mmCIF file of C-alpha atoms and ligand atoms in Angstrom:
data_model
loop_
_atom_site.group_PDB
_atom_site.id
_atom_site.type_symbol
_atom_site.label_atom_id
_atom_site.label_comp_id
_atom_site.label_asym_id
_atom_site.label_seq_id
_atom_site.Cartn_x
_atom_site.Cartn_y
_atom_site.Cartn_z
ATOM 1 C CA UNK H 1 0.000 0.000 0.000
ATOM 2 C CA UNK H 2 1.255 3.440 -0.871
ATOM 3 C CA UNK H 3 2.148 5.049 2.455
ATOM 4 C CA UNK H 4 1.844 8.346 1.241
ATOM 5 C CA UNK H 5 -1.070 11.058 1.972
ATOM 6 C CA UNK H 6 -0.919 13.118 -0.894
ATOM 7 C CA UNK H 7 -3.791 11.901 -3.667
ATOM 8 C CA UNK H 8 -4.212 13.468 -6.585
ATOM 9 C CA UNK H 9 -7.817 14.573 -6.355
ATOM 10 C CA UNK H 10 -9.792 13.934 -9.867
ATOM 11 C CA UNK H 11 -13.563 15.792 -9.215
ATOM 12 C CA UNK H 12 -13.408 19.630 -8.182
ATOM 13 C CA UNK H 13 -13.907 20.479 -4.674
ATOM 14 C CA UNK H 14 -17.481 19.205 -3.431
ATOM 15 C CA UNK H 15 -17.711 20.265 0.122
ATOM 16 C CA UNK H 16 -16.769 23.790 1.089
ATOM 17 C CA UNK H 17 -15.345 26.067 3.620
ATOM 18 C CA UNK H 18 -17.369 27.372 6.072
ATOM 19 C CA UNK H 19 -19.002 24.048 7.447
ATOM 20 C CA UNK H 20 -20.054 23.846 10.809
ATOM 21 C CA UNK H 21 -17.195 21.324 12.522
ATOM 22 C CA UNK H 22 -14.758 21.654 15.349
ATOM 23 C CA UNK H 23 -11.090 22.976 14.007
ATOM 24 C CA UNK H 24 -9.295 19.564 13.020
ATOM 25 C CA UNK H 25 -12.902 17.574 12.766
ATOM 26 C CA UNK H 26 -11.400 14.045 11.429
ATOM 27 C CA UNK H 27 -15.093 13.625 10.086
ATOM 28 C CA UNK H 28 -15.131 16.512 7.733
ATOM 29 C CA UNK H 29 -12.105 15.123 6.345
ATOM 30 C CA UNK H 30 -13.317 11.974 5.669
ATOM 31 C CA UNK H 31 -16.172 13.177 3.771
ATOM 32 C CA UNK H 32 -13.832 15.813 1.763
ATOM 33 C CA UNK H 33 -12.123 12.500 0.535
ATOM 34 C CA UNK H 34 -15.006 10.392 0.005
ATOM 35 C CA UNK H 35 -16.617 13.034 -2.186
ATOM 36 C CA UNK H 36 -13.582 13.643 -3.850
ATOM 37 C CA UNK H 37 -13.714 9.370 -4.667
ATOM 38 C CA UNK H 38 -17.257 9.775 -5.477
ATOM 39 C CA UNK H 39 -18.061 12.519 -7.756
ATOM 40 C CA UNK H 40 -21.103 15.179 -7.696
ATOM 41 C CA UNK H 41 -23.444 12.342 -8.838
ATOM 42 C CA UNK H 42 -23.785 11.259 -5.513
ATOM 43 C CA UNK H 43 -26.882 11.688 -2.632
ATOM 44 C CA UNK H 44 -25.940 12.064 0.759
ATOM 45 C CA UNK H 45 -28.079 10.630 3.508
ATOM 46 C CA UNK H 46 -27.225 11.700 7.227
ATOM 47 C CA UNK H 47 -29.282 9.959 10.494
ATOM 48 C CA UNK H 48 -28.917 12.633 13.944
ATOM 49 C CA UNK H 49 -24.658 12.818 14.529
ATOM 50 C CA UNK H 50 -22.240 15.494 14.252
ATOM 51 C CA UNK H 51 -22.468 15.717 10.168
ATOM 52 C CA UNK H 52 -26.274 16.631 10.889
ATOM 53 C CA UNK H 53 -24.799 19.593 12.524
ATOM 54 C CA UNK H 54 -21.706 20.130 10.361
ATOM 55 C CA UNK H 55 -23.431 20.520 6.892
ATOM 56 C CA UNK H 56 -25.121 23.661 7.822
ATOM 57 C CA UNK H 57 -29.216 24.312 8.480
ATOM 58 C CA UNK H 58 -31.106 24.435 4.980
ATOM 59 C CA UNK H 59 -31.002 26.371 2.934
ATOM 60 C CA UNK H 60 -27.268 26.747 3.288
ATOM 61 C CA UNK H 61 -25.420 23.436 3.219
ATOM 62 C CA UNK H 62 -21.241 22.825 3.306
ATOM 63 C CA UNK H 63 -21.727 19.994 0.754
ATOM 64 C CA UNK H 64 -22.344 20.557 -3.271
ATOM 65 C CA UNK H 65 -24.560 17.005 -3.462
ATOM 66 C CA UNK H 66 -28.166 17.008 -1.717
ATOM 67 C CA UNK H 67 -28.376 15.424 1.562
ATOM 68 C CA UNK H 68 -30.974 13.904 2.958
ATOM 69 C CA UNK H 69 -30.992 14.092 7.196
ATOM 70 C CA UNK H 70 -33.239 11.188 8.311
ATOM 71 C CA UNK H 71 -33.993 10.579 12.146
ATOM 72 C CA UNK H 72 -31.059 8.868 14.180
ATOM 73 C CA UNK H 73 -32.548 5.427 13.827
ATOM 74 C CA UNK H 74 -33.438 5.024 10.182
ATOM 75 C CA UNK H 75 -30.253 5.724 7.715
ATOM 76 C CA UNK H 76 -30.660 2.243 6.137
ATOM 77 C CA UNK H 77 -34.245 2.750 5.900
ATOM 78 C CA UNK H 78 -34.331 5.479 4.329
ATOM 79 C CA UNK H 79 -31.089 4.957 2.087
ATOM 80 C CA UNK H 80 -32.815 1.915 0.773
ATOM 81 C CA UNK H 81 -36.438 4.214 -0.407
ATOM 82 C CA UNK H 82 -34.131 6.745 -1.951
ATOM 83 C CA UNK H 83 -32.260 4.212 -4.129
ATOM 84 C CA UNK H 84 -35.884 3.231 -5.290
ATOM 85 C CA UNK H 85 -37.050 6.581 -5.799
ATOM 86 C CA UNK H 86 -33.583 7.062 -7.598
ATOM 87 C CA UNK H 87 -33.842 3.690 -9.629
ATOM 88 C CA UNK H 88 -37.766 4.451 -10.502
ATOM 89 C CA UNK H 89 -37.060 7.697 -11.901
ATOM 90 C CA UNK H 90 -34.032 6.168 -14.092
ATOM 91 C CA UNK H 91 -31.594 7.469 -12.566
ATOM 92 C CA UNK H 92 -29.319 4.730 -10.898
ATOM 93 C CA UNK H 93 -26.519 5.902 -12.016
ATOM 94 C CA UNK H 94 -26.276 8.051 -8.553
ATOM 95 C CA UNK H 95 -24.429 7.095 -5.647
ATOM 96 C CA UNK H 96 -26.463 6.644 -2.729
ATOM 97 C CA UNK H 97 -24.489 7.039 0.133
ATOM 98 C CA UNK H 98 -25.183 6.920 3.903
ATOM 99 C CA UNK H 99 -22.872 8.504 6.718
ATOM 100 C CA UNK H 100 -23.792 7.968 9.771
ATOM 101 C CA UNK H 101 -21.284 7.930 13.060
ATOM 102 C CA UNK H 102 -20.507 5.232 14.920
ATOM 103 C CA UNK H 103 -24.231 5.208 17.188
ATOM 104 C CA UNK H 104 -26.249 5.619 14.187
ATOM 105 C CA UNK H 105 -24.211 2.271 12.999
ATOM 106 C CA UNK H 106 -22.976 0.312 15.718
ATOM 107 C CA UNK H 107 -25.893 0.576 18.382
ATOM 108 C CA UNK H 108 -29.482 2.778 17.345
ATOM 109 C CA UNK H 109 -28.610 2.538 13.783
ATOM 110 C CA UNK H 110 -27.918 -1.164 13.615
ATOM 111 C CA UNK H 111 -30.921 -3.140 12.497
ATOM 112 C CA UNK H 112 -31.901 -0.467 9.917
ATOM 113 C CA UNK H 113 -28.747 -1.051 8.494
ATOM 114 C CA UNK H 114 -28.358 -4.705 8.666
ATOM 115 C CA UNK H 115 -32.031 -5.004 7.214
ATOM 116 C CA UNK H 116 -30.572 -3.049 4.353
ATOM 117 C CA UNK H 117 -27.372 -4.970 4.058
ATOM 118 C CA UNK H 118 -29.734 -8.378 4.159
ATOM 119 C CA UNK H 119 -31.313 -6.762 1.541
ATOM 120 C CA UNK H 120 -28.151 -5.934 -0.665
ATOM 121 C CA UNK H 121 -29.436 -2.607 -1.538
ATOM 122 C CA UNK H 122 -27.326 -1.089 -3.946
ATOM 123 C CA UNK H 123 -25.915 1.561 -1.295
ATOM 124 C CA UNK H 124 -22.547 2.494 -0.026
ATOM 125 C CA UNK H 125 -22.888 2.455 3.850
ATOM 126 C CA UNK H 126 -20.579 4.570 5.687
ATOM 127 C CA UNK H 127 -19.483 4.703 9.402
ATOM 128 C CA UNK H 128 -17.319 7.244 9.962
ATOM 129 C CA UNK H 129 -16.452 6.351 13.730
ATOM 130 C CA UNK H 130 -15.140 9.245 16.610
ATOM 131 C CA UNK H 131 -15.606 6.297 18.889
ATOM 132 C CA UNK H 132 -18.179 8.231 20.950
ATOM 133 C CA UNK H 133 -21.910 10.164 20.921
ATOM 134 C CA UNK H 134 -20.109 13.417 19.926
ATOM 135 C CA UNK H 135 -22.394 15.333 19.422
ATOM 136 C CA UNK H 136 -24.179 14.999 22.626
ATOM 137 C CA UNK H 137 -21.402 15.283 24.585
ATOM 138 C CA UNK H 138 -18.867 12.565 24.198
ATOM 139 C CA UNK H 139 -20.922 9.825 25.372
ATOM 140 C CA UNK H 140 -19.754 6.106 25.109
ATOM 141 C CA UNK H 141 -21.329 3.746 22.770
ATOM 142 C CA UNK H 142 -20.514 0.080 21.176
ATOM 143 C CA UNK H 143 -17.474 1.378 19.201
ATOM 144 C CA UNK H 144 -15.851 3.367 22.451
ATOM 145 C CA UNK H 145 -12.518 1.061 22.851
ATOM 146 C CA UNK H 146 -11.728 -0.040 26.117
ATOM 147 C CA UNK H 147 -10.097 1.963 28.480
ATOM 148 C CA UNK H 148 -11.305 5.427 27.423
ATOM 149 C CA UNK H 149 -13.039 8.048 29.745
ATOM 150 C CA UNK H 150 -15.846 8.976 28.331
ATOM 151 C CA UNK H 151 -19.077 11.778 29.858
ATOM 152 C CA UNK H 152 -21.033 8.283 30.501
ATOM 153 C CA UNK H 153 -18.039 6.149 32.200
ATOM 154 C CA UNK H 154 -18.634 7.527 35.953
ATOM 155 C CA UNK H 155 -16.099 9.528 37.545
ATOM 156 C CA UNK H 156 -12.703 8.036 37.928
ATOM 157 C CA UNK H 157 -13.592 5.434 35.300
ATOM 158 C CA UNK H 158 -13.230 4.170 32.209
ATOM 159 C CA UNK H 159 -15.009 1.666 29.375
ATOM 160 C CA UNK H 160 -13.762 -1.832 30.657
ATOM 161 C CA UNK H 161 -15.369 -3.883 27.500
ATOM 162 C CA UNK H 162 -13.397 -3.794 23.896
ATOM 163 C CA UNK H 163 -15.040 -2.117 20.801
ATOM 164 C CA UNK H 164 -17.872 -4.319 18.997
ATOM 165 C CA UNK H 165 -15.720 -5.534 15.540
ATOM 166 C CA UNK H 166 -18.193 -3.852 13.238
ATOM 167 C CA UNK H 167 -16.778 -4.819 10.299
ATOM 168 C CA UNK H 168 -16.974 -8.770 10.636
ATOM 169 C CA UNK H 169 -20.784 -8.178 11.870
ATOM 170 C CA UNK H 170 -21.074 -6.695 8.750
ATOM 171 C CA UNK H 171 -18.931 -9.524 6.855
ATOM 172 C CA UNK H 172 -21.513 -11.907 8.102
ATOM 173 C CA UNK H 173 -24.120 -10.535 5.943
ATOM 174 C CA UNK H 174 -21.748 -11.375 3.148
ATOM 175 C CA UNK H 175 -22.283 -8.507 1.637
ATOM 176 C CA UNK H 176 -20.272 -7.624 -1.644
ATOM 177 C CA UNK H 177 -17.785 -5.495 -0.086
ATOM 178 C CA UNK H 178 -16.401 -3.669 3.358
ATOM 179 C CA UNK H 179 -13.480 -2.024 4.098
ATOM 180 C CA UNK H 180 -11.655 -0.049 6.507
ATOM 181 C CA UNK H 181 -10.203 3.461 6.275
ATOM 182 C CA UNK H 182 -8.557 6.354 8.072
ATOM 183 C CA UNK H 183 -8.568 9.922 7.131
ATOM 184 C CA UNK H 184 -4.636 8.908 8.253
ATOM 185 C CA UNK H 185 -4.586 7.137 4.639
ATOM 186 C CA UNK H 186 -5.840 9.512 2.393
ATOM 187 C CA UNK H 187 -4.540 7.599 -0.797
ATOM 188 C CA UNK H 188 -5.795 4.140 0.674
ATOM 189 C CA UNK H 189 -8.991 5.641 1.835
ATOM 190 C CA UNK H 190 -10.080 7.137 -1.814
ATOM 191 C CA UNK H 191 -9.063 3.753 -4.021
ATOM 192 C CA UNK H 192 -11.682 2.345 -1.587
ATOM 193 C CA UNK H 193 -14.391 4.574 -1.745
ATOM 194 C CA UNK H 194 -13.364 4.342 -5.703
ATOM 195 C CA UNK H 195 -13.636 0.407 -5.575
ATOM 196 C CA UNK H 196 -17.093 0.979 -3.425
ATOM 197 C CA UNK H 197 -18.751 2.891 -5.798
ATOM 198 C CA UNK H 198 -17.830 0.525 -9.086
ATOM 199 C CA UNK H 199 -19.191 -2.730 -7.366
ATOM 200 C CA UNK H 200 -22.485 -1.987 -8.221
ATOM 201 C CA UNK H 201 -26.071 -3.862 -7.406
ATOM 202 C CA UNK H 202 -25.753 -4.736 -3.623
ATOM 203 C CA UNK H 203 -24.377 -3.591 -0.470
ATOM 204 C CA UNK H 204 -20.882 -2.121 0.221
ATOM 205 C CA UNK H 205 -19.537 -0.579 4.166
ATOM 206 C CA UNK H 206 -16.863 1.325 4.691
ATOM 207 C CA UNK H 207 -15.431 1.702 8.531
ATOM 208 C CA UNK H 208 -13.648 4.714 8.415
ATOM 209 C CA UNK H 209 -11.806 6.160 11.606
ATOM 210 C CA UNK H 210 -12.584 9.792 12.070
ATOM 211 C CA UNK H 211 -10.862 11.197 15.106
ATOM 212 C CA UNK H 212 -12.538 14.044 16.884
ATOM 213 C CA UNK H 213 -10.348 16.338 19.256
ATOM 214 C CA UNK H 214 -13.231 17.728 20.914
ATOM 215 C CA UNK H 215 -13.647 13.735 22.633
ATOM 216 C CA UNK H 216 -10.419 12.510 21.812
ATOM 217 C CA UNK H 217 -8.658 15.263 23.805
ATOM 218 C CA UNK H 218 -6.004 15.909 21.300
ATOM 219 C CA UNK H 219 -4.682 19.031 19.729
ATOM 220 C CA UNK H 220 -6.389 19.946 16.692
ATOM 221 C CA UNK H 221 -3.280 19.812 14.094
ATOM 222 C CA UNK H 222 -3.174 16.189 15.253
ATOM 223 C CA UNK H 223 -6.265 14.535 13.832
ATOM 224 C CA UNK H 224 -4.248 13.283 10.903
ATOM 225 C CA UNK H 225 -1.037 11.805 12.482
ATOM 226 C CA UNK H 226 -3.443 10.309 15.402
ATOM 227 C CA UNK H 227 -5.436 8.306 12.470
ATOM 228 C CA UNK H 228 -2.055 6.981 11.297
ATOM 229 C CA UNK H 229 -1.156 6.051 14.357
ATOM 230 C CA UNK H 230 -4.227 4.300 14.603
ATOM 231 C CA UNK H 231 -3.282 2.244 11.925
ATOM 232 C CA UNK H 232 0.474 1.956 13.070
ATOM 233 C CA UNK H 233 0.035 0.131 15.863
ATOM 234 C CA UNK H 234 -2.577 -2.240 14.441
ATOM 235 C CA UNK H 235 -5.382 -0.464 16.842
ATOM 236 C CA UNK H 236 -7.180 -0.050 13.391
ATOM 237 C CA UNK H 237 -6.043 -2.338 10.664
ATOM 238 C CA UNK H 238 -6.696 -1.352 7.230
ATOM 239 C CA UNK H 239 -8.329 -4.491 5.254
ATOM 240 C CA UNK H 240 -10.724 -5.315 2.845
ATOM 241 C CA UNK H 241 -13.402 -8.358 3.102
ATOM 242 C CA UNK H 242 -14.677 -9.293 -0.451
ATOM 243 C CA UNK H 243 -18.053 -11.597 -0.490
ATOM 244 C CA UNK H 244 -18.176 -11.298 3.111
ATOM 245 C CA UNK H 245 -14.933 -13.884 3.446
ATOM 246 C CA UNK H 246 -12.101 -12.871 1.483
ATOM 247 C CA UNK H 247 -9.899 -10.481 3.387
ATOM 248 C CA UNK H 248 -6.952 -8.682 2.514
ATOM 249 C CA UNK H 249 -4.778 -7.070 4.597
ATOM 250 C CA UNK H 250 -3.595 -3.421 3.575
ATOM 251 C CA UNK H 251 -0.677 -2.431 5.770
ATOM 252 C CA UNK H 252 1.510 -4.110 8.541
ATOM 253 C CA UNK H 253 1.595 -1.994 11.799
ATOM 254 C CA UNK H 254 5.056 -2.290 13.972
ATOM 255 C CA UNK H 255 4.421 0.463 16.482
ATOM 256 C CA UNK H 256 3.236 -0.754 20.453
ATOM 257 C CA UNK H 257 -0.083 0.829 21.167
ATOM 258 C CA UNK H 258 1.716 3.300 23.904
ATOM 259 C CA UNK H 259 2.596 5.575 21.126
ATOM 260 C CA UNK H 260 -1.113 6.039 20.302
ATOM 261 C CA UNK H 261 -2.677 5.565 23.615
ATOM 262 C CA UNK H 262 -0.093 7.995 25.748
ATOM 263 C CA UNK H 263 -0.995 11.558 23.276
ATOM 264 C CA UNK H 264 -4.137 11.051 24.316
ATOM 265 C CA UNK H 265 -6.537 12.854 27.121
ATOM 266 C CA UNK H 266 -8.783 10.442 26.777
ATOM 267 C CA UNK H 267 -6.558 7.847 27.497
ATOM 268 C CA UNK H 268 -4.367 9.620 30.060
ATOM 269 C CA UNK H 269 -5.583 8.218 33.087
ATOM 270 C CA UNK H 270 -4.695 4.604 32.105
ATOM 271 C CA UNK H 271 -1.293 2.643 33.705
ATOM 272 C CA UNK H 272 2.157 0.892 32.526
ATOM 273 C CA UNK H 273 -0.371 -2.339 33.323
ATOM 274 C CA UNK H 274 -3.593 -0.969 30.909
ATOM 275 C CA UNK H 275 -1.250 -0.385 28.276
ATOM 276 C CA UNK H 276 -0.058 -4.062 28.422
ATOM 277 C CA UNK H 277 -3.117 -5.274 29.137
ATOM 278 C CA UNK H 278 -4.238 -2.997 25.529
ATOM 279 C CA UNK H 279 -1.581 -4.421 23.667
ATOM 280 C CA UNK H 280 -2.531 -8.210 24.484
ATOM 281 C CA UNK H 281 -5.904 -7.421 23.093
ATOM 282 C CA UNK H 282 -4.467 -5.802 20.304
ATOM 283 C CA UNK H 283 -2.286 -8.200 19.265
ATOM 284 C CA UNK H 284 -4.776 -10.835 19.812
ATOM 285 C CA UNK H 285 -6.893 -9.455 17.307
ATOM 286 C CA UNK H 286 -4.274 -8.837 14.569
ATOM 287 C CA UNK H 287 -3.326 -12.694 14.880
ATOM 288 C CA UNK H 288 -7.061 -13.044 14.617
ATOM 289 C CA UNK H 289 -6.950 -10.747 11.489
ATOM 290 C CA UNK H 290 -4.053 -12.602 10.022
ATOM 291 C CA UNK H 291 -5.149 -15.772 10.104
ATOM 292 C CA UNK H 292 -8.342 -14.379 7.976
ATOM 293 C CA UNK H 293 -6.321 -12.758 5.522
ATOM 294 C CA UNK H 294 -4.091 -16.093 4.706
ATOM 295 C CA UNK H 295 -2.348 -16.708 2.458
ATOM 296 C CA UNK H 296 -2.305 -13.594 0.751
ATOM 297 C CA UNK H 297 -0.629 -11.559 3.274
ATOM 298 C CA UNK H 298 2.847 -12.398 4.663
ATOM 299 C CA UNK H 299 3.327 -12.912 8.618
HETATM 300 C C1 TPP F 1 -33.799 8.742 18.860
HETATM 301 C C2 TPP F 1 -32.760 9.751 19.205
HETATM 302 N N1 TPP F 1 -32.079 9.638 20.355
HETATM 303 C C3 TPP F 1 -31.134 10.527 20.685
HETATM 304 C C4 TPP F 1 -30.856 11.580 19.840
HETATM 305 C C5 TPP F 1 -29.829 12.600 20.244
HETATM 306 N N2 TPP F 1 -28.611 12.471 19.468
HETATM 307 C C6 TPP F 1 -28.371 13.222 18.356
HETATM 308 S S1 TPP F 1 -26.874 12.965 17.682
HETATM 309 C C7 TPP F 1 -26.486 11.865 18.905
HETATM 310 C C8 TPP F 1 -25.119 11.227 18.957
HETATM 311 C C9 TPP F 1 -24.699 10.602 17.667
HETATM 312 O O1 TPP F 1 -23.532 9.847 17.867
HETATM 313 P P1 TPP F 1 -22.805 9.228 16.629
HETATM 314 O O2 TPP F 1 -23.742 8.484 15.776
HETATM 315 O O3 TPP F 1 -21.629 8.479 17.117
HETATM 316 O O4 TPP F 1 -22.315 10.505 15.777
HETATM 317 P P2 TPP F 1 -21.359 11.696 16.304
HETATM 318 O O5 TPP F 1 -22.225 12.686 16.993
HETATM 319 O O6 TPP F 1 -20.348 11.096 17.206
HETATM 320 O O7 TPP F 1 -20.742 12.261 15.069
HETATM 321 C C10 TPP F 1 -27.536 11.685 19.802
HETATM 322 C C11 TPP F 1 -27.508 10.812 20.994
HETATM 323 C C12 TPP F 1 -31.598 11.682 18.651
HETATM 324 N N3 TPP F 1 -31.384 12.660 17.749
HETATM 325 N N4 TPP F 1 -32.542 10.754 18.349
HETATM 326 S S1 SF4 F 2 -17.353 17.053 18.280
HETATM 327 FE FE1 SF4 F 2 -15.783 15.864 17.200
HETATM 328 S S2 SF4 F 2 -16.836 14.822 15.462
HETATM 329 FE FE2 SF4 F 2 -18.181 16.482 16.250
HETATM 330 S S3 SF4 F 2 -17.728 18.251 14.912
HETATM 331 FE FE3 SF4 F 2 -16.413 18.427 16.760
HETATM 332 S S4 SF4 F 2 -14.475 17.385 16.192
HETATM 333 FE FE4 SF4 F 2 -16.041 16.767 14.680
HETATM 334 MG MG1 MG F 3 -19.617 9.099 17.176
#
């Protein structure tokens, strides 16, 4: 995999200045890039999170594609009518594409997008994951990793359960494609929503981590090299699943997890023994990962 973050950017600028998100919002650069992948022929449709904020109130709107906000339970739902309106009028050439955060996919959001998944409706279904309920106020939900203070983790403590794997729950459907991403990866993360929007007549996801520094506790100028760290210490391998069992590995981490945990706030209260105890489930997980992904990736 390249490991460069400079793409060459084919469609003119689709989302503009001016939107509504925290300085350093790792979700409003994940959508820059996906747009930027997709093209203007694309419909945008948003459940209750952050983006329902950061696009802007109608009539003014940060993003040159409609958007469609839907309630915070429904984005699979109401992806799924929209691709038949779309299809009914002739036009399925347009990309419908969900983006919900990680409650509107991992926890509320869940069954209306596994009904559409089940379904194989010809949608790209996006998570971009801040690990939290941002915008309410940084409370935890199914995709918070363990050991991270949250508003909802009482004081003095922190999540004690791992992060759901969202992506093999979604691999189970065996649904035509899923990946995962990180604004981190700019290069990797476009060639995937690329691949996403060619495979065409069923379901594709796309798991793509989004820090926030508002929840994360991080500077602002370090949303980008905290999503590559992400990835550097295998705490969020990039892989694809094709047909729900072929998996391919992207990009071989080397890093311990200390280096990503310890420039953290949210993280900050944790001990020498939480970081081992981190990096055991870590590293538990990427031997789970690589066993998937044999033969085609090297170990
Ligand atoms: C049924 C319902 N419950 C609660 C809310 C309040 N609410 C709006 S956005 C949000 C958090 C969304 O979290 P997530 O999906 O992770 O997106 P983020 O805000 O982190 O970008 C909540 C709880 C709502 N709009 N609808
Ligand atoms: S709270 Fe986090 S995800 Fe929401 S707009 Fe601010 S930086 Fe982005
Ligand atoms: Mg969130």
């Amino acid at each position: 995999m390249s490991t460069t973050n400079s793409p060459t950017f084919k469609h003119h600028e689709l989302m503009n200045p001016g939107h509504l998100g925290c300085p350093g919002c790792g979700a409003t650069i994940a959508m820059k890039l996906a747009l930027q992948a997709l093209g203007e022929n694309t419909m945008v449709v948003i459940p209750a999170c952050c983006w329902g904020v950061i696009a802007g109130p109608y009539p003014q709107s940060a993003l040159n594609v409609p958007v469609l906000q839907t309630a915070f339970a429904t984005a699979g739902a109401a992806a799924s009518g929209l691709r038949a309106a779309l299809d009914i009028r002739g036009e399925s050439d347009t990309t419908v594409l969900t983006w919900a955060g990680d409650g509107g996919t991992f926890d509320i959001g869940f069954q209306s997008l596994s009904g559409a998944v089940e379904r194989n409706e010809d949608c790209i279904f996006v998570c971009y994951d801040n690990e939290a309920y941002m915008n309410t106020g940084v409370q935890r939900s199914s995709a918070t990793p363990y050991g991270m203070r949250t508003t909802t983790t009482p004081a003095g403590q922190w999540k004690r359960t791992g992060k759901k794997n969202i992506l093999e729950a979604m691999a189970a459907h065996r649904l035509p494609y899923a990946a995962t991403a990180s604004i981190g990866y700019a290069e990797d993360l476009i060639r995937k929503f690329e691949k996403a929007k060619t495979i065409r007549g069923g379901s594709r996801f796309l798991h793509v981590l989004a820090p926030c520094p508002t929840g994360w506790r991080i500077e602002s100028e370090m949303t980008v090299k905290i999503a590559r760290l992400a990835v550097q210490t295998n705490v969020f391998p990039l892989y694809e699943v094709d047909g729900g069992v072929k998996y391919t590995l992207n990009f071989k981490g080397e890093r311990g997890v200390v280096d990503y945990l310890a420039v953290q706030g949210r993280f900050k209260h944790l001990s020498a023994s939480d970081f081992a105890r981190i990096q055991e489930m870590v590293d538990n997980e990427w031997k789970l990962l690589l066993k998937k992904a044999a033969p085609e990736f090297p170990h």
